PDB file of C-alpha atoms in Angstrom:
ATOM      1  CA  UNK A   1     -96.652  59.091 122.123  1.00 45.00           C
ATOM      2  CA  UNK A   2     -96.132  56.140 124.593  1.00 64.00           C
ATOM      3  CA  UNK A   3     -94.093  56.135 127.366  1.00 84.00           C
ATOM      4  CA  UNK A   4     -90.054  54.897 126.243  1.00 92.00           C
ATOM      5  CA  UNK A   5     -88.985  52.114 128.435  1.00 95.00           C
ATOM      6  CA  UNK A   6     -86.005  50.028 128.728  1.00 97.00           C
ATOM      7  CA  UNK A   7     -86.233  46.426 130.904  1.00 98.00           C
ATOM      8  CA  UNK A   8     -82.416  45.196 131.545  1.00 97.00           C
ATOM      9  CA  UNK A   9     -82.755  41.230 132.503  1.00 97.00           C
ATOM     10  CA  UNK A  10     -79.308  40.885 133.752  1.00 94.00           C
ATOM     11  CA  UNK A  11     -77.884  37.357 134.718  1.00 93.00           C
ATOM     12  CA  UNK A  12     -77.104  36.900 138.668  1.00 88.00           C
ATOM     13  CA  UNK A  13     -74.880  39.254 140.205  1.00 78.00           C
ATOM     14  CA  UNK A  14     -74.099  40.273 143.260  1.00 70.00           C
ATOM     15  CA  UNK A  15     -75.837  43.634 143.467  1.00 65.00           C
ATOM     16  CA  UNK A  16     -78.808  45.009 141.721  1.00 60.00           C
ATOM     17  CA  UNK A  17     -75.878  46.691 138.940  1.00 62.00           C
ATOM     18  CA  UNK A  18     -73.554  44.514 139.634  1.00 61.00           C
ATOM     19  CA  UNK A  19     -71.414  47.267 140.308  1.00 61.00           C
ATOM     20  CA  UNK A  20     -69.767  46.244 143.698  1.00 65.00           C
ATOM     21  CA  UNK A  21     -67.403  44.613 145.106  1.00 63.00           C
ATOM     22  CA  UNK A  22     -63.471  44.677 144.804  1.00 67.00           C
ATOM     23  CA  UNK A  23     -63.101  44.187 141.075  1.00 68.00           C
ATOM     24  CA  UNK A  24     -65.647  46.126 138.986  1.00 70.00           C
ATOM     25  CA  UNK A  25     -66.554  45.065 134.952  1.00 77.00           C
ATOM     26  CA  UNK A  26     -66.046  48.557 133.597  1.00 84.00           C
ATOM     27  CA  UNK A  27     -68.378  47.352 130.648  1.00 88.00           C
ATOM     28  CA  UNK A  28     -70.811  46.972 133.980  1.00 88.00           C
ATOM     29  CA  UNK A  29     -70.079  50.260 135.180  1.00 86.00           C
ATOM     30  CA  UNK A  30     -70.446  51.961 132.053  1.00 91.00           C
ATOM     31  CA  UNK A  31     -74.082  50.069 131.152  1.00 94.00           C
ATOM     32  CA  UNK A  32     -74.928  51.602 134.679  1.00 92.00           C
ATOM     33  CA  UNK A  33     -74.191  54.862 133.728  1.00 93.00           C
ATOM     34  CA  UNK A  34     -76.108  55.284 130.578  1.00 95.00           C
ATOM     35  CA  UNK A  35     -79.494  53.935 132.459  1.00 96.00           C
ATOM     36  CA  UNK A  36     -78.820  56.853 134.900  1.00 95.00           C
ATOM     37  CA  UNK A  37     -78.633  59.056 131.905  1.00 95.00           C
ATOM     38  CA  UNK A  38     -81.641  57.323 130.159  1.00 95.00           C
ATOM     39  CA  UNK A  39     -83.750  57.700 133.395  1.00 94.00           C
ATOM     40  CA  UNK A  40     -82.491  61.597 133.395  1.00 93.00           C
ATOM     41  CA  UNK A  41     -84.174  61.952 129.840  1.00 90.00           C
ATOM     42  CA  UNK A  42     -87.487  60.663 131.145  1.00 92.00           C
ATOM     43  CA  UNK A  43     -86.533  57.345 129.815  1.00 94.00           C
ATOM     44  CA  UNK A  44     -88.250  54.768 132.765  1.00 96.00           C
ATOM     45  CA  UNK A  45     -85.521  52.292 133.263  1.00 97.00           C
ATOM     46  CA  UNK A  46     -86.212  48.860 135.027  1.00 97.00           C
ATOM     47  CA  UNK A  47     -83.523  46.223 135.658  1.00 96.00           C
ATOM     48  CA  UNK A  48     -84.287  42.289 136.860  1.00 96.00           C
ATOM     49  CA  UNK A  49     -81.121  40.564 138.627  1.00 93.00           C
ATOM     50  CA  UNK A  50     -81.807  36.663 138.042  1.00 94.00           C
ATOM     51  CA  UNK A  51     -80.518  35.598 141.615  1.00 91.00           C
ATOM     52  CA  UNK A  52     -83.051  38.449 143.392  1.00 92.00           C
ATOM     53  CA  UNK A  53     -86.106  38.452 140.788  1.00 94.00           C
ATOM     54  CA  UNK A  54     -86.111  34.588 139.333  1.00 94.00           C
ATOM     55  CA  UNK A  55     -90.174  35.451 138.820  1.00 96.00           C
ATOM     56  CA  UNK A  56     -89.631  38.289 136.815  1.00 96.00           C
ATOM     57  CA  UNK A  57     -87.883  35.938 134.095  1.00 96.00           C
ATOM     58  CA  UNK A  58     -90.286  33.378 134.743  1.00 95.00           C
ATOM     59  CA  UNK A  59     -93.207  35.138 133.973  1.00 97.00           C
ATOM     60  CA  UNK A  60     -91.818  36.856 130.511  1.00 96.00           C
ATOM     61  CA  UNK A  61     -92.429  34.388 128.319  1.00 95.00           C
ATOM     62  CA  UNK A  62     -89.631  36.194 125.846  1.00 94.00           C
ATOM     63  CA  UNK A  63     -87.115  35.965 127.977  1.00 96.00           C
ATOM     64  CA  UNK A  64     -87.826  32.157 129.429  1.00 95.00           C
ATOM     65  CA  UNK A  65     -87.680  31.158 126.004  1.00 95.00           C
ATOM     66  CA  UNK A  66     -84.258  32.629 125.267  1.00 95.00           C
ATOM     67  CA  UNK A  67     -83.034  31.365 128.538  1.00 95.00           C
ATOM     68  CA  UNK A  68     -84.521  27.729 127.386  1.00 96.00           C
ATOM     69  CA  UNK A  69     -82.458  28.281 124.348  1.00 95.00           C
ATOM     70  CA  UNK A  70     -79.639  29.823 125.081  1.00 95.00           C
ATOM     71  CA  UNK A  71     -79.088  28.859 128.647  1.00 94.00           C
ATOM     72  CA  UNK A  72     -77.625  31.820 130.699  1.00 91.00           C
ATOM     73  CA  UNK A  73     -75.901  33.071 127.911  1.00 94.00           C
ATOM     74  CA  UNK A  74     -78.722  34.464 126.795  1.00 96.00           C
ATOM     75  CA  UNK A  75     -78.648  37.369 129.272  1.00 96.00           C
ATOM     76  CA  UNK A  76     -78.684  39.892 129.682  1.00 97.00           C
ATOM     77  CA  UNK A  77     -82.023  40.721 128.107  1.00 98.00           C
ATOM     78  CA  UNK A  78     -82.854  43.904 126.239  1.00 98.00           C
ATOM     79  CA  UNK A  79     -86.248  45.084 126.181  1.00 97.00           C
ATOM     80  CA  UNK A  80     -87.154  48.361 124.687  1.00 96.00           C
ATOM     81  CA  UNK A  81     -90.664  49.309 124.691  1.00 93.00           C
ATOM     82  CA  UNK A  82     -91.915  45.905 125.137  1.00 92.00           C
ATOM     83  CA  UNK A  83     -89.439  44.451 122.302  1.00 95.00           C
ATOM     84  CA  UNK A  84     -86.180  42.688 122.454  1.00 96.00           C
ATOM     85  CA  UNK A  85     -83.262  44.888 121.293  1.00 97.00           C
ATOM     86  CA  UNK A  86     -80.248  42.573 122.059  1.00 96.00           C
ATOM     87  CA  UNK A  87     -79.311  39.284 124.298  1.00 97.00           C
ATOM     88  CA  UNK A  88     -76.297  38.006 125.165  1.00 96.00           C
ATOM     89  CA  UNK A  89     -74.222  41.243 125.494  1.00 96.00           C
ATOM     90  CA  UNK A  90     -74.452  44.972 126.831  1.00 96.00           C
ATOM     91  CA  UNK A  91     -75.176  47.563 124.403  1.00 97.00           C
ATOM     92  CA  UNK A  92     -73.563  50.817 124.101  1.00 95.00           C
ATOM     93  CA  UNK A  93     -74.945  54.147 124.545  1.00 95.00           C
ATOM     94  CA  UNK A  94     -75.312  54.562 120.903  1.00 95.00           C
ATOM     95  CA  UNK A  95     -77.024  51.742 120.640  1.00 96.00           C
ATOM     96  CA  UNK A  96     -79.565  52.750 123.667  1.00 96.00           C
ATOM     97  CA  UNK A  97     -80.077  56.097 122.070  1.00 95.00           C
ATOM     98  CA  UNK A  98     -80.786  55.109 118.501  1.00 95.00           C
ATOM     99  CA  UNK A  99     -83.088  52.240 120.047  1.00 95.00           C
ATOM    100  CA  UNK A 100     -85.003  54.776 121.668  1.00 94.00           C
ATOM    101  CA  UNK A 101     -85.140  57.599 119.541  1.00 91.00           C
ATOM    102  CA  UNK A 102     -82.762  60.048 121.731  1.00 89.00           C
ATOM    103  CA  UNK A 103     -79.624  61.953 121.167  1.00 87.00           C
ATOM    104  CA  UNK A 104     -76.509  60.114 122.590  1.00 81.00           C
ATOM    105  CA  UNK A 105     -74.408  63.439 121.793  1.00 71.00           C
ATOM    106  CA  UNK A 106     -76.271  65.179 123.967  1.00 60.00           C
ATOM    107  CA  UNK A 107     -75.029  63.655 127.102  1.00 50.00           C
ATOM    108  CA  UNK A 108     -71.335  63.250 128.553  1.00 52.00           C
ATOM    109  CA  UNK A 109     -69.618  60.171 127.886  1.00 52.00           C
ATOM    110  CA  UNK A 110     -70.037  57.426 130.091  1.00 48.00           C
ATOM    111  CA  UNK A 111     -67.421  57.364 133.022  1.00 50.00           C
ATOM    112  CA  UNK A 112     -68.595  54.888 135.101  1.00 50.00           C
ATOM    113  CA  UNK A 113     -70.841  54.184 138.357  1.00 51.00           C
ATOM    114  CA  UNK A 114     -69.184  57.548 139.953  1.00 50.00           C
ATOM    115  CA  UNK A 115     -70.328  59.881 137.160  1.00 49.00           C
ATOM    116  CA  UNK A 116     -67.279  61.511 136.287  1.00 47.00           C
ATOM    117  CA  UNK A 117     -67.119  62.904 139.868  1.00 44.00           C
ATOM    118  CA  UNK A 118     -63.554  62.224 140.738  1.00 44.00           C
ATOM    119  CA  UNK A 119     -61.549  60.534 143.223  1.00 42.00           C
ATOM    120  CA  UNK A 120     -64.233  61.809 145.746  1.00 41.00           C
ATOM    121  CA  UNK A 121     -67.039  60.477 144.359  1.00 44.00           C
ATOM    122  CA  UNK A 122     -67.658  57.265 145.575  1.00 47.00           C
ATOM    123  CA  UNK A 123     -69.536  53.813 144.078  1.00 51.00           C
ATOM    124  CA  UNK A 124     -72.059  51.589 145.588  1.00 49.00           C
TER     125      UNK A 124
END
């Protein structure tokens, strides 16, 4: 069986999650989250941020096209495996888990970049 990968072309942001800053997208946040839990089932989780890895959308010649077409609407970019999932929006964690053959029950729900930790747990 080969190795389950997900590649997250995200369009510019601040930070590599774009999880910073005063005001935080929960739908951001909560995309964050279930790549942690991904990566904790063995899942190998990449992400590209257009303003810090331009190249990396350059040299995909999926993703150039769908930024030719759809302009930066396009992103982000889902790649599972080596084959777009989904452009344009996020995708849930049922989505992620059915896309990759894993059991979305099995984890807690998403609660964000702090992991359910609380008022102590802290974010970027």
């Amino acid at each position: 069986m080969s190795e389950k990968t997900v590649r997250v072309f995200d369009p510019a942001m601040c930070c590599a999650t774009g999880v910073c800053g005063p005001s935080v997208d929960p739908v951001l946040a909560a995309f964050a989250a279930d790549l942690d839990w991904l990566s904790s089932m063995g899942v190998s989780v990449r992400r590209f941020n257009l303003a810090q890895e331009p190249a990396e959308f350059a040299a995909n010649a999926t993703v150039k096209q769908a930024l030719e077409d759809k302009g930066d609407g396009a992103l982000p970019v889902i790649e599972i495996s080596g084959e777009v999932k989904s452009t344009g929006v996020y995708p849930s964690r049922a989505q992620l888990a059915a896309w990759l053959g894993v059991n979305a029950e099995s984890a807690p729900k998403s609660t964000g970049c702090c992991g359910g930790k609380g008022k102590s747990g802290g974010c970027c």
